Coordinates of C-alpha atoms in Angstrom, one line a residue:
M1 CA 5.2 15.7 17.2
A2 CA 3.1 13.2 19.2
P3 CA 4.0 9.5 18.7
L4 CA 1.6 7.4 16.5
I5 CA 1.1 5.1 19.5
P6 CA 1.4 6.9 22.8
S7 CA 2.2 5.1 26.0
A8 CA 1.9 5.6 29.7
K9 CA 3.9 4.0 32.5
V10 CA 3.5 3.7 36.2
T11 CA 5.6 1.9 38.9
L12 CA 3.7 0.4 41.8
S13 CA 5.1 -0.9 45.1
Y14 CA 4.9 -4.6 44.4
P15 CA 5.7 -7.1 41.5
L16 CA 2.9 -7.7 39.1
Y17 CA 1.7 -11.1 37.7
A18 CA -1.7 -10.5 36.1
C19 CA -3.8 -7.8 34.5
D20 CA -7.2 -7.4 32.8
F21 CA -9.4 -4.6 31.6
D22 CA -13.0 -4.1 32.9
P23 CA -15.4 -5.2 30.1
L24 CA -17.9 -2.6 31.4
D25 CA -15.3 0.3 31.2
S26 CA -12.5 -0.1 28.7
S27 CA -10.5 2.6 30.5
R28 CA -10.3 0.8 33.8
L29 CA -7.4 -1.7 34.3
V30 CA -7.1 -4.1 37.1
V31 CA -3.7 -5.5 38.1
G32 CA -2.6 -7.8 40.8
G33 CA 0.5 -9.4 42.4
G34 CA 2.7 -9.1 45.5
G35 CA 5.6 -10.5 47.4
G36 CA 3.8 -13.6 48.6
A37 CA 3.7 -15.2 52.0
G38 CA 6.6 -14.4 54.2
R39 CA 8.6 -11.5 55.7
S40 CA 9.7 -9.9 52.4
G41 CA 8.0 -6.7 53.4
V42 CA 6.3 -6.5 50.0
G43 CA 2.6 -6.5 50.2
N44 CA 0.0 -8.5 48.2
K45 CA -2.4 -6.2 46.4
I46 CA -5.0 -5.6 43.7
T47 CA -4.9 -2.1 42.1
I48 CA -7.3 -0.3 39.8
L49 CA -5.8 2.1 37.3
D50 CA -7.5 4.7 35.2
T51 CA -6.1 4.6 31.6
S52 CA -8.4 7.2 30.0
N53 CA -5.4 9.6 29.6
P54 CA -3.1 8.1 26.9
G55 CA -0.1 9.8 28.5
R56 CA -0.7 9.1 32.2
L57 CA -1.9 6.3 34.4
E58 CA -3.7 7.0 37.7
E59 CA -4.4 4.8 40.7
V60 CA -8.1 5.0 41.5
G61 CA -8.6 2.0 43.8
E62 CA -6.6 -0.6 45.7
I63 CA -7.0 -3.4 48.2
D64 CA -4.4 -4.8 50.5
L65 CA -4.4 -8.6 50.8
S66 CA -3.0 -10.6 53.8
K67 CA 0.8 -10.8 53.9
E68 CA 0.4 -14.2 55.5
E69 CA -1.1 -15.5 52.2
D70 CA 0.3 -15.9 48.7
N71 CA 0.3 -13.2 46.1
V72 CA -2.2 -12.9 43.2
T73 CA -1.0 -15.3 40.5
S74 CA -3.9 -15.0 38.0
L75 CA -6.7 -12.5 37.5
A76 CA -9.7 -11.9 35.2
V77 CA -12.4 -9.2 35.2
G78 CA -16.1 -10.0 34.5
G79 CA -19.4 -8.3 34.8
Q80 CA -22.8 -9.1 36.4
G81 CA -25.3 -6.6 35.2
H82 CA -23.8 -3.2 36.1
K83 CA -21.4 -4.6 38.7
T84 CA -17.7 -5.3 38.0
I85 CA -16.5 -8.6 39.4
V86 CA -12.8 -9.5 39.8
F87 CA -11.8 -13.2 39.9
A88 CA -8.4 -13.9 41.2
G89 CA -6.1 -16.8 42.2
A90 CA -4.2 -16.5 45.5
N91 CA -3.2 -19.4 47.7
S92 CA -4.1 -19.4 51.4
S93 CA -1.4 -19.2 54.1
P94 CA 1.2 -22.0 54.1
K95 CA -0.4 -23.2 57.4
D96 CA -3.8 -23.5 55.8
V97 CA -2.4 -25.1 52.6
K98 CA -0.6 -27.7 54.6
A99 CA -3.8 -28.5 56.4
G100 CA -5.6 -29.1 53.1
N101 CA -7.6 -25.9 53.3
N102 CA -6.3 -23.9 50.3
A103 CA -9.1 -21.4 49.4
H104 CA -7.3 -20.3 46.2
F105 CA -10.3 -19.0 44.2
R106 CA -11.1 -15.4 45.3
V107 CA -13.9 -13.1 44.2
F108 CA -13.9 -9.3 44.6
E109 CA -16.4 -6.7 43.7
I110 CA -15.6 -3.1 42.6
E111 CA -18.0 -0.5 43.9
T112 CA -18.1 2.8 42.1
A113 CA -19.8 5.5 44.1
G114 CA -21.0 8.9 42.9
Q115 CA -21.5 10.6 39.6
P116 CA -18.7 10.8 36.9
S117 CA -18.0 14.4 37.9
E118 CA -17.6 13.4 41.5
K119 CA -15.3 10.6 40.5
A120 CA -13.1 13.0 38.5
K121 CA -12.9 15.3 41.5
A122 CA -11.9 12.4 43.7
A123 CA -9.2 11.3 41.3
E124 CA -7.8 14.9 41.1
S125 CA -7.6 15.1 44.9
G126 CA -6.0 11.7 45.2
N127 CA -9.0 10.2 47.0
L128 CA -9.3 6.6 45.8
S129 CA -12.4 5.7 47.7
H130 CA -14.7 6.1 44.7
N131 CA -13.4 2.7 43.4
K132 CA -13.7 0.5 46.4
I133 CA -12.7 -3.2 46.2
T134 CA -14.1 -5.7 48.6
E135 CA -13.6 -9.4 48.8
T136 CA -17.0 -11.2 48.6
S137 CA -16.0 -14.9 48.6
R138 CA -13.2 -17.4 48.6
S139 CA -13.5 -21.1 47.8
I140 CA -11.7 -24.3 46.8
L141 CA -12.2 -25.6 43.3
F142 CA -9.3 -28.1 42.9
K143 CA -9.7 -31.5 44.3
G144 CA -6.0 -32.4 44.6
A145 CA -4.1 -32.2 47.9
D146 CA -0.7 -31.4 46.5
P147 CA 0.7 -28.5 48.8
D148 CA 2.7 -27.1 45.8
T149 CA -0.4 -26.5 43.7
Y150 CA -1.5 -23.0 42.8
Q151 CA -4.0 -21.4 40.5
R152 CA -1.8 -20.7 37.5
L153 CA -4.5 -20.0 34.8
L154 CA -7.8 -18.1 34.9
R155 CA -9.9 -17.3 31.9
L156 CA -13.5 -16.0 31.3
S157 CA -15.7 -16.1 28.2
K158 CA -16.6 -12.9 26.5
P159 CA -19.6 -11.3 28.2
F160 CA -22.9 -10.9 26.2
P161 CA -26.1 -9.3 27.5
N162 CA -28.5 -11.8 29.1
Q163 CA -26.0 -14.6 28.6
V164 CA -24.2 -16.7 31.2
Q165 CA -20.5 -16.1 31.4
L166 CA -18.3 -19.1 31.9
G167 CA -14.9 -19.4 33.4
A168 CA -12.1 -21.9 33.9
V169 CA -9.1 -22.2 36.2
A170 CA -6.1 -24.5 35.8
T171 CA -3.4 -25.8 38.2
G172 CA 0.3 -25.2 38.2
L173 CA 3.2 -27.1 39.7
T174 CA 1.2 -30.1 40.6
K175 CA 1.6 -33.8 39.9
D176 CA -2.2 -34.2 39.2
P177 CA -3.2 -31.4 36.8
E178 CA -6.7 -30.1 36.9
I179 CA -8.9 -27.8 34.9
V180 CA -12.2 -26.7 36.5
L181 CA -15.0 -24.9 34.7
F182 CA -17.5 -22.7 36.5
D183 CA -20.5 -20.4 36.0
T184 CA -20.1 -16.8 37.1
S185 CA -23.8 -16.2 37.7
S186 CA -23.1 -17.4 41.3
T187 CA -19.9 -16.5 43.1
T188 CA -20.5 -17.8 46.6
P189 CA -19.3 -20.4 45.6
P190 CA -19.3 -20.5 41.8
K191 CA -21.4 -23.1 40.1
S192 CA -19.3 -25.9 38.7
R193 CA -19.6 -26.8 35.0
G194 CA -17.4 -29.8 34.9
A195 CA -13.7 -30.5 35.2
V196 CA -10.8 -32.1 33.2
R197 CA -8.3 -34.1 35.2
G198 CA -5.2 -36.1 34.2
G199 CA -2.8 -35.7 31.3
R200 CA -0.2 -33.0 31.1
E201 CA -0.5 -29.6 32.7
A202 CA -2.4 -27.0 30.7
V203 CA -0.3 -24.1 29.4
D204 CA -3.3 -22.0 28.2
L205 CA -7.0 -22.0 27.7
D206 CA -9.8 -20.0 26.1
F207 CA -13.6 -19.8 25.6
L208 CA -15.7 -18.9 22.6
Q209 CA -19.5 -18.6 22.9
T210 CA -21.2 -19.9 19.7
G211 CA -24.9 -19.6 20.7
D212 CA -27.4 -19.4 23.6
S213 CA -25.7 -21.4 26.4
E214 CA -23.4 -23.0 23.8
Y215 CA -19.6 -22.7 24.2
Q216 CA -16.4 -24.1 22.8
F217 CA -13.7 -24.5 25.3
A218 CA -10.1 -25.0 24.0
Y219 CA -6.9 -25.7 26.0
C220 CA -3.5 -26.9 25.2
D221 CA -0.5 -28.6 26.9
I222 CA 3.0 -28.2 25.5
F223 CA 2.3 -30.6 22.5
D224 CA -1.5 -31.1 22.0
V225 CA -4.6 -29.0 21.5
F226 CA -8.0 -30.1 23.0
L227 CA -11.6 -29.0 22.4
K228 CA -14.6 -29.4 24.7
K229 CA -18.1 -28.3 23.8
I230 CA -20.4 -27.1 26.5
T231 CA -24.1 -26.7 26.3
S232 CA -26.9 -26.1 28.8
T233 CA -27.5 -29.8 29.1
V234 CA -24.0 -31.3 28.4
S235 CA -20.9 -30.1 30.2
D236 CA -19.1 -33.2 31.3
E237 CA -18.2 -34.8 28.0
E238 CA -14.5 -35.7 27.6
P239 CA -12.5 -33.2 25.5
Q240 CA -11.3 -34.4 22.0
T241 CA -7.8 -33.9 20.7
I242 CA -7.9 -31.7 17.7
Y243 CA -4.2 -31.3 17.0
K244 CA -1.0 -33.2 17.9
T245 CA 2.5 -31.8 17.4
P246 CA 4.3 -34.0 14.8
A247 CA 7.0 -36.2 16.4
S248 CA 5.8 -35.5 19.9
R249 CA 5.1 -39.2 20.4
S250 CA 8.5 -40.3 19.2
T251 CA 10.6 -42.4 21.6
E252 CA 13.7 -40.8 20.3
R253 CA 15.0 -37.5 21.6
V254 CA 13.9 -35.1 19.0
T255 CA 13.7 -31.3 19.1
V256 CA 9.9 -30.7 19.2
P257 CA 8.3 -27.2 19.4
Q258 CA 6.1 -26.4 22.4
F259 CA 2.9 -24.5 22.6
R260 CA 2.9 -21.4 24.8
A261 CA -0.6 -19.8 24.3
L262 CA -3.8 -20.1 22.3
R263 CA -6.8 -17.8 21.5
W264 CA -10.0 -18.4 19.6
L265 CA -10.5 -16.2 16.5
T266 CA -13.7 -17.7 15.1
K267 CA -15.6 -20.9 15.8
D268 CA -13.4 -22.8 13.4
S269 CA -10.0 -21.2 13.8
L270 CA -7.5 -21.0 16.6
L271 CA -4.3 -18.9 16.9
M272 CA -1.4 -20.7 18.6
L273 CA 1.8 -19.2 19.9
T274 CA 4.6 -21.8 19.6
N275 CA 8.2 -21.7 21.0
I276 CA 10.8 -23.6 19.0
H277 CA 13.0 -26.0 20.9
S278 CA 16.2 -24.8 22.6
N279 CA 15.3 -21.1 22.4
G280 CA 15.3 -21.3 18.6
G281 CA 12.6 -18.7 18.1
A282 CA 8.8 -18.4 18.1
V283 CA 6.0 -18.9 15.6
L284 CA 2.4 -17.8 15.3
Q285 CA 0.2 -20.5 13.8
L286 CA -3.4 -20.4 12.6
L287 CA -5.2 -23.7 13.0
R288 CA -8.4 -24.4 11.1
L289 CA -10.9 -26.9 12.4
P290 CA -12.6 -29.2 9.8
P291 CA -16.0 -27.9 8.6
S292 CA -17.7 -30.9 10.3
G293 CA -16.3 -29.8 13.6
K294 CA -14.7 -33.3 14.1
G295 CA -11.2 -34.5 13.4
E296 CA -7.9 -32.8 13.6
C297 CA -7.0 -29.2 12.7
R298 CA -4.6 -28.2 9.9
V299 CA -2.1 -25.4 10.0
A300 CA -3.6 -22.7 7.6
R301 CA -1.1 -19.9 8.3
S302 CA 2.3 -19.6 9.9
H303 CA 4.4 -16.6 10.7
R304 CA 7.9 -16.8 12.1
L305 CA 8.7 -14.0 14.6
P306 CA 11.9 -12.0 14.1
P307 CA 15.2 -13.8 14.9
R308 CA 15.8 -11.5 17.9
I309 CA 12.8 -13.2 19.6
T310 CA 14.2 -16.5 20.8
K311 CA 11.3 -17.2 23.1
A312 CA 7.8 -15.8 23.6
S313 CA 6.0 -15.5 26.9
A314 CA 2.5 -14.1 26.4
L315 CA -0.2 -13.6 23.8
A316 CA -3.2 -11.3 23.5
V317 CA -5.8 -11.0 20.7
C318 CA -8.6 -8.5 20.0
N319 CA -11.4 -8.8 17.5
L320 CA -12.1 -5.2 16.2
T321 CA -15.5 -6.2 14.8
P322 CA -17.0 -8.8 17.1
P323 CA -20.4 -10.4 16.5
L324 CA -23.3 -8.6 18.1
S325 CA -24.6 -11.8 19.6
P326 CA -23.2 -15.3 20.2
S327 CA -25.1 -16.9 17.4
A328 CA -24.4 -14.1 14.8
P329 CA -21.9 -15.0 12.1
Q330 CA -18.5 -13.3 12.0
D331 CA -18.4 -10.5 9.4
Y332 CA -15.4 -8.9 7.9
T333 CA -13.0 -8.0 10.7
Q334 CA -9.4 -7.4 11.7
F335 CA -7.7 -9.1 14.6
V336 CA -4.9 -7.3 16.5
I337 CA -2.3 -9.6 18.0
A338 CA 0.3 -8.8 20.6
V339 CA 3.2 -11.1 21.6
A340 CA 5.5 -10.5 24.6
A341 CA 9.0 -11.9 24.3
Q342 CA 11.8 -12.8 26.6
D343 CA 13.8 -9.7 25.6
M344 CA 11.1 -7.5 27.2
S345 CA 9.7 -6.4 23.9
V346 CA 6.1 -6.4 22.7
S347 CA 5.4 -7.0 19.0
L348 CA 2.1 -6.2 17.3
F349 CA 0.5 -8.0 14.3
K350 CA -2.7 -7.7 12.3
L351 CA -4.7 -10.4 10.7
D352 CA -7.6 -9.6 8.3
L353 CA -10.6 -11.8 7.8
Q354 CA -13.0 -11.8 4.8
A355 CA -16.3 -13.5 5.2
E356 CA -18.6 -14.3 2.2
V357 CA -21.6 -16.7 2.2
G358 CA -20.3 -18.7 5.1
V359 CA -16.8 -18.9 3.8
T360 CA -14.0 -17.2 5.7
L361 CA -10.6 -16.3 4.3
F362 CA -7.7 -15.1 6.4
S363 CA -4.9 -12.9 5.1
K364 CA -1.3 -13.3 6.0
I365 CA -0.2 -12.3 9.5
K366 CA 1.5 -8.9 9.1
P367 CA 3.7 -7.2 11.7
F368 CA 3.1 -3.5 12.1
R369 CA 4.9 -2.3 15.3
T370 CA 7.4 -3.5 17.9
F371 CA 8.0 -1.9 21.3
K372 CA 11.5 -2.7 22.7
D373 CA 12.4 -2.7 26.3
V374 CA 8.9 -2.1 27.5
H375 CA 9.8 -3.3 31.0
P376 CA 13.1 -3.7 32.8
Y377 CA 12.4 -7.3 33.7
Q378 CA 10.2 -10.2 32.6
I379 CA 6.7 -9.4 31.2
T380 CA 4.2 -11.5 33.1
G381 CA 0.8 -10.3 31.8
L382 CA -0.5 -8.9 28.5
T383 CA -4.1 -7.9 27.7
F384 CA -6.2 -5.8 25.3
S385 CA -9.1 -3.6 26.3
N386 CA -12.6 -4.6 25.2
F387 CA -13.4 -2.7 22.0
E388 CA -17.0 -2.1 21.0
P389 CA -17.5 -0.2 17.7
P390 CA -19.6 2.9 18.0
A391 CA -23.2 3.0 16.8
H392 CA -24.0 3.5 13.1
P393 CA -23.5 5.8 11.4
V394 CA -20.0 7.2 12.0
T395 CA -20.1 11.0 11.6
A396 CA -17.7 13.9 12.2
R397 CA -19.1 14.0 15.8
T398 CA -18.1 10.4 16.5
P399 CA -15.1 10.6 18.9
P400 CA -11.8 9.0 17.8
Q401 CA -11.6 5.3 18.7
N402 CA -8.6 3.5 20.1
L403 CA -7.6 0.2 21.5
K404 CA -5.5 -0.1 24.7
L405 CA -2.8 -2.7 25.3
A406 CA -1.6 -3.2 28.8
S407 CA 1.4 -5.2 30.0
V408 CA 2.8 -5.8 33.5
G409 CA 6.1 -7.2 34.8
V410 CA 7.9 -8.4 37.9
S411 CA 9.7 -5.0 37.9
N412 CA 6.5 -3.5 39.5
T413 CA 5.7 -1.6 36.2
V414 CA 2.5 -1.2 34.3
V415 CA 2.7 0.1 30.7
V416 CA -0.4 0.9 28.5
H417 CA -0.1 1.6 24.8
T418 CA -3.0 3.4 23.1
I419 CA -3.4 2.2 19.5
P420 CA -5.5 4.6 17.2
L421 CA -8.2 3.0 15.1
F422 CA -9.8 4.3 11.9
P423 CA -13.2 3.5 10.4
V424 CA -13.5 1.7 7.1
P425 CA -15.8 3.8 4.8
L426 CA -19.0 2.2 3.6
S427 CA -18.3 -1.1 5.5
V428 CA -21.9 -1.3 6.6
K429 CA -23.4 -0.2 3.3
R430 CA -21.4 -2.8 1.5
G431 CA -22.6 -5.5 3.8
Q432 CA -19.1 -6.2 5.3
S433 CA -20.4 -5.8 8.9
K434 CA -23.4 -5.0 10.9
T435 CA -21.6 -2.2 12.8
P436 CA -19.0 0.3 11.5
R437 CA -15.8 -1.6 10.9
Y438 CA -12.6 -0.2 12.5
V439 CA -9.0 -1.2 11.6
V440 CA -5.5 -0.3 12.6
A441 CA -4.2 2.2 10.0
L442 CA -0.6 2.5 10.9
P443 CA 2.3 1.8 8.5
S444 CA 4.1 -1.5 9.3
S445 CA 7.7 -1.6 10.3
A446 CA 8.6 -3.1 6.9
V447 CA 6.8 -0.3 5.1
V448 CA 8.6 2.3 7.2
V449 CA 12.0 0.7 6.4
G450 CA 11.2 0.3 2.7
L451 CA 10.1 3.9 2.5
S452 CA 13.2 5.1 4.2
V453 CA 15.4 3.1 1.9
A454 CA 13.5 4.5 -1.1
L455 CA 13.9 8.1 0.1
I456 CA 17.6 7.6 0.7
T457 CA 18.1 6.0 -2.7
L458 CA 16.2 8.9 -4.3
G459 CA 18.3 11.4 -2.4
V460 CA 21.6 9.7 -3.5
L461 CA 20.4 9.6 -7.1
L462 CA 19.4 13.3 -7.2
A463 CA 22.8 14.2 -5.6
S464 CA 24.6 12.1 -8.2
I465 CA 22.8 13.8 -11.0
F466 CA 23.5 17.3 -9.5
I467 CA 27.3 16.5 -9.2
Q468 CA 27.4 14.9 -12.7
T469 CA 25.7 18.1 -14.1
I470 CA 28.3 20.4 -12.5
L471 CA 31.2 18.2 -13.7
E472 CA 29.9 17.9 -17.2
I473 CA 29.4 21.7 -17.5
R474 CA 33.0 22.2 -16.2
G475 CA 34.2 19.6 -18.6
A476 CA 35.7 17.3 -15.9
V477 CA 33.9 14.1 -16.9
P478 CA 32.6 12.5 -20.1
N479 CA 29.2 13.7 -21.3
Y480 CA 26.7 11.1 -20.1
I481 CA 23.5 13.0 -19.3
N482 CA 24.0 15.9 -21.8
A483 CA 23.6 18.5 -19.1
R484 CA 24.4 21.4 -21.4
H485 CA 21.3 20.7 -23.5
H486 CA 19.0 21.0 -20.4
I487 CA 20.6 23.7 -18.2
P488 CA 20.1 27.4 -19.1
L489 CA 23.2 29.1 -20.5
V490 CA 23.2 31.7 -17.6
I491 CA 23.6 28.9 -15.1
Q492 CA 26.2 27.1 -17.2
E493 CA 28.3 30.3 -17.4
A494 CA 28.1 30.6 -13.6
I495 CA 29.1 27.0 -13.0
G496 CA 31.7 26.8 -15.8
K497 CA 33.9 29.7 -14.6
P498 CA 37.7 28.8 -14.6
Y499 CA 39.1 27.6 -11.4
S500 CA 40.6 30.2 -9.1
F501 CA 44.1 29.8 -7.6
P502 CA 45.7 31.4 -4.5
E503 CA 47.2 34.8 -5.0
G504 CA 50.8 34.6 -6.2
Y505 CA 50.4 31.1 -7.6
D506 CA 52.8 30.8 -10.6
G507 CA 52.4 27.2 -11.5
S508 CA 55.9 26.3 -10.2
S509 CA 54.5 23.3 -8.4
R510 CA 53.8 21.5 -11.7
A511 CA 56.4 19.0 -12.7
S512 CA 58.2 19.9 -15.9
N513 CA 57.7 16.4 -17.3
Q514 CA 54.1 15.8 -16.1
P515 CA 51.2 17.8 -17.5
V516 CA 48.9 19.2 -14.8
L517 CA 45.2 19.9 -15.3
S518 CA 44.5 23.6 -15.1
G519 CA 41.0 23.6 -16.5
R520 CA 38.8 21.8 -19.0
R521 CA 37.5 24.8 -20.9
G522 CA 38.9 27.1 -23.5
H523 CA 39.5 30.8 -22.7
L524 CA 36.3 31.7 -24.5
G525 CA 34.2 29.2 -22.5
Q526 CA 33.8 26.7 -25.4
P527 CA 33.3 23.0 -24.6
T528 CA 36.4 20.8 -25.0
E529 CA 35.0 17.2 -24.7
E530 CA 36.1 14.7 -27.3
T531 CA 32.4 14.1 -28.0
D532 CA 31.9 17.7 -29.1
P533 CA 34.9 18.7 -31.4
P534 CA 35.3 22.4 -31.8
L535 CA 34.8 24.2 -35.0
P536 CA 37.7 25.6 -37.0
G537 CA 38.9 28.9 -35.5
A538 CA 37.4 28.1 -32.1
D539 CA 39.7 27.7 -29.0
I540 CA 40.6 24.2 -28.2
V541 CA 42.8 24.6 -25.2
S542 CA 44.9 26.4 -22.9
D543 CA 44.6 22.9 -21.3
P544 CA 47.9 20.9 -21.0
V545 CA 46.1 17.6 -20.8
R546 CA 44.1 18.3 -24.0
L547 CA 47.1 19.7 -25.8
A548 CA 49.2 16.7 -24.7
E549 CA 46.5 14.5 -26.3
L550 CA 46.5 16.5 -29.6
L551 CA 50.3 16.4 -29.6
Q552 CA 50.2 12.6 -29.3
N553 CA 47.7 12.7 -32.2
I554 CA 50.2 14.7 -34.2
Q555 CA 52.9 12.1 -33.4
K556 CA 50.7 9.3 -34.4
N557 CA 50.0 10.8 -37.8
D558 CA 53.6 11.9 -38.4
G559 CA 54.2 11.9 -42.1
D560 CA 50.6 12.1 -43.1
D561 CA 50.0 15.3 -45.0
T562 CA 46.3 14.9 -44.8
A563 CA 46.2 14.8 -41.0
Q564 CA 44.6 17.8 -39.2
K565 CA 47.1 20.5 -38.2
Y566 CA 46.9 22.8 -35.2
F567 CA 47.6 26.5 -34.9
I568 CA 49.0 28.1 -31.7
T569 CA 49.7 31.7 -31.0
E570 CA 50.9 33.9 -28.2
H571 CA 48.0 35.3 -26.2
G572 CA 48.6 37.8 -23.5
E573 CA 45.2 37.4 -21.9
S574 CA 45.5 33.6 -21.5
P575 CA 46.8 32.5 -18.1
D576 CA 49.7 30.6 -19.7
G577 CA 50.2 33.0 -22.6
I578 CA 49.3 30.5 -25.3
N579 CA 46.1 29.9 -27.3
A580 CA 45.5 26.9 -29.5
H581 CA 43.1 26.2 -32.4
L582 CA 42.4 23.8 -35.2
H583 CA 44.3 25.2 -38.1
D584 CA 42.2 27.0 -40.8
E585 CA 44.3 28.4 -43.7
A586 CA 41.5 30.9 -44.4
V587 CA 41.7 32.4 -41.0
H588 CA 45.2 31.6 -39.6
S589 CA 48.6 32.5 -41.1
G590 CA 51.9 31.4 -39.6
H591 CA 54.9 29.2 -40.1
S592 CA 55.4 25.5 -39.6
W593 CA 58.1 24.1 -37.3
E594 CA 60.4 23.6 -40.2
D595 CA 60.2 27.2 -41.3
L596 CA 61.1 28.6 -37.9
T597 CA 64.7 29.7 -37.2
Q598 CA 66.7 28.0 -34.5
E599 CA 66.2 31.0 -32.2
Q600 CA 62.4 30.9 -32.8
R601 CA 62.3 27.1 -32.1
V602 CA 64.2 27.6 -28.8
K603 CA 61.8 30.3 -27.9
W604 CA 58.7 28.2 -28.6
Q605 CA 60.1 25.2 -26.9
Q606 CA 60.8 27.2 -23.7
K607 CA 57.3 28.8 -23.8
L608 CA 55.6 25.4 -24.2
K609 CA 57.8 23.9 -21.6
D610 CA 57.0 26.7 -19.1
A611 CA 53.3 26.3 -19.8
G612 CA 53.6 22.5 -19.1
Y613 CA 52.5 21.6 -22.6
W614 CA 55.8 20.0 -23.7
A615 CA 58.8 18.2 -22.2
E616 CA 62.2 17.5 -23.7
D617 CA 61.7 13.8 -23.6
M618 CA 58.7 14.3 -26.0
G619 CA 61.1 15.3 -28.8
E620 CA 60.6 17.8 -31.6
T621 CA 58.7 15.5 -34.0
I622 CA 55.4 16.2 -32.4
L623 CA 55.8 19.9 -33.0
K624 CA 56.0 19.4 -36.8
G625 CA 52.2 19.2 -37.0
I626 CA 51.7 22.7 -35.6
V627 CA 51.5 26.1 -37.3
F628 CA 53.0 28.9 -35.2
G629 CA 51.7 32.4 -35.6
T630 CA 49.1 35.0 -34.5
L631 CA 45.5 35.6 -35.6
G632 CA 44.7 37.9 -38.5
G633 CA 48.0 37.4 -40.3
M634 CA 50.1 39.1 -37.7
V635 CA 52.9 36.7 -38.3
G636 CA 55.7 39.0 -37.6
Q637 CA 55.0 39.2 -33.9
A638 CA 55.2 35.5 -33.6
V639 CA 58.2 34.7 -35.8
G640 CA 60.2 37.9 -35.3
G641 CA 59.6 39.3 -38.7
G642 CA 60.8 36.1 -40.5

């Protein structure tokens, strides 16, 4: 059986630090990394992978970068018309960096030659030339002169037709942090759209386009979240602080959580990934901006990740029903969230959004799948493919839709999971969205566990009822479920057959003074439970336990002439040679214990003793409530003609 979420893995020749999908082709994945500047022997490269086959990844393009320069540390893929542009961060050689000439911002173009059929043939033959990568420019965006600075972060806004795509880069390992915004319409060099300098180093950043040439740019450091609005006329205004972590300004040494990543969901909501102090765990938080757009956010939702995740390292989010244009309102949708953890696992969550008359309502953040040990070593990059719902309407001819999740690690490995998506019927007709709405329709881990527990419980219950039924029919347990009233007599007869003993078994192993259970049914197959007393004349026992009970009852009622008497007789067909009944004077004839001769008493005592029904320490008193004889008035055989 094929897995619900298939995955494919490939190992490259160099450690990987960044990855992103092509917005023009959701099956094309670009990854980058390398061994850095030096004599490690590990090259610096950018590789293109074809992920169209859910079970296999194929290299379809690659460029070798200079081994004298640093490896790729950040990467994002954008589009200009029908061209795919790769933006990357890679420091120049140590010599150039020391001289103050660190051209860290690189731009590459992917050229795809030939028709799709020719590309397929080239891929099958191993010829990678149909995806050619060439470097088109390199430039310096940071103003600082710190030689340890590198381009740690790179992020692009979502591309829309006939709209300018913005980007931002941020420094790492520097004393003077910088964030530089740029316009991708020009890449030689890119057009600057302002910068943010000073403060703490940014840990993550993201864009959201809200209208024609209108953007919201958010970034965060370890404690605070900032918002900067960018328009065609204004791009240099100072960012405003929209959230401050409580107690982060305290002069005392307190344990304060730290932000690790952020992503826009809608124009008034941000998703934050937060690590608790001292590897105490991780939390997903949903921040809501005030309706006015000014002031601080509030925490609207919070979800604690499982305890096994002590620290999270990466976050990716995909909107399954994005707006058709930047100014269009957000309709009903579902967000798929991926979180990479320090234990090399990737956890998936879903978050539903309902939108009615300008009011949006988020559901709880729900986990639905966890992939453990995705990579041997640390996960360094995580990204979703760009999902665009198919045209309306969805018919039987509409191909199955899926969402791809890619992750890379320092172990040289690339893993792509393919998540199946399913359409929501009548979503367009009901006005929930302008395009057919798709969602993840996989059972969550909690549902799977709950269903497993329910099935196991049901199995144990059915097995218990089955065993209880057998034991009730055989008379081994009290009657609780009244199995005899529900089971056909034929089945009862098959189940209730007397126990079989090994050949040659004579009962000698039973202790003379300890009754041993030899069965819970009479010789004629009649029930013997206390709850169903037998009718007069019916067999009660050849059961020593039951006979011991009735003998105790006789002893308890000693001297009471009205107490029920019992009738026993020799029976050759019985395993122990004795048959016992409730005494009925109209049916049974015999002699009481007092009327028997001494010889007859000794005979009966020995016979009862051999059968395990009586022991000497029980005394003769309990035998005075028994009538000894045979059925049908054949007394002579039992009492020797007396």
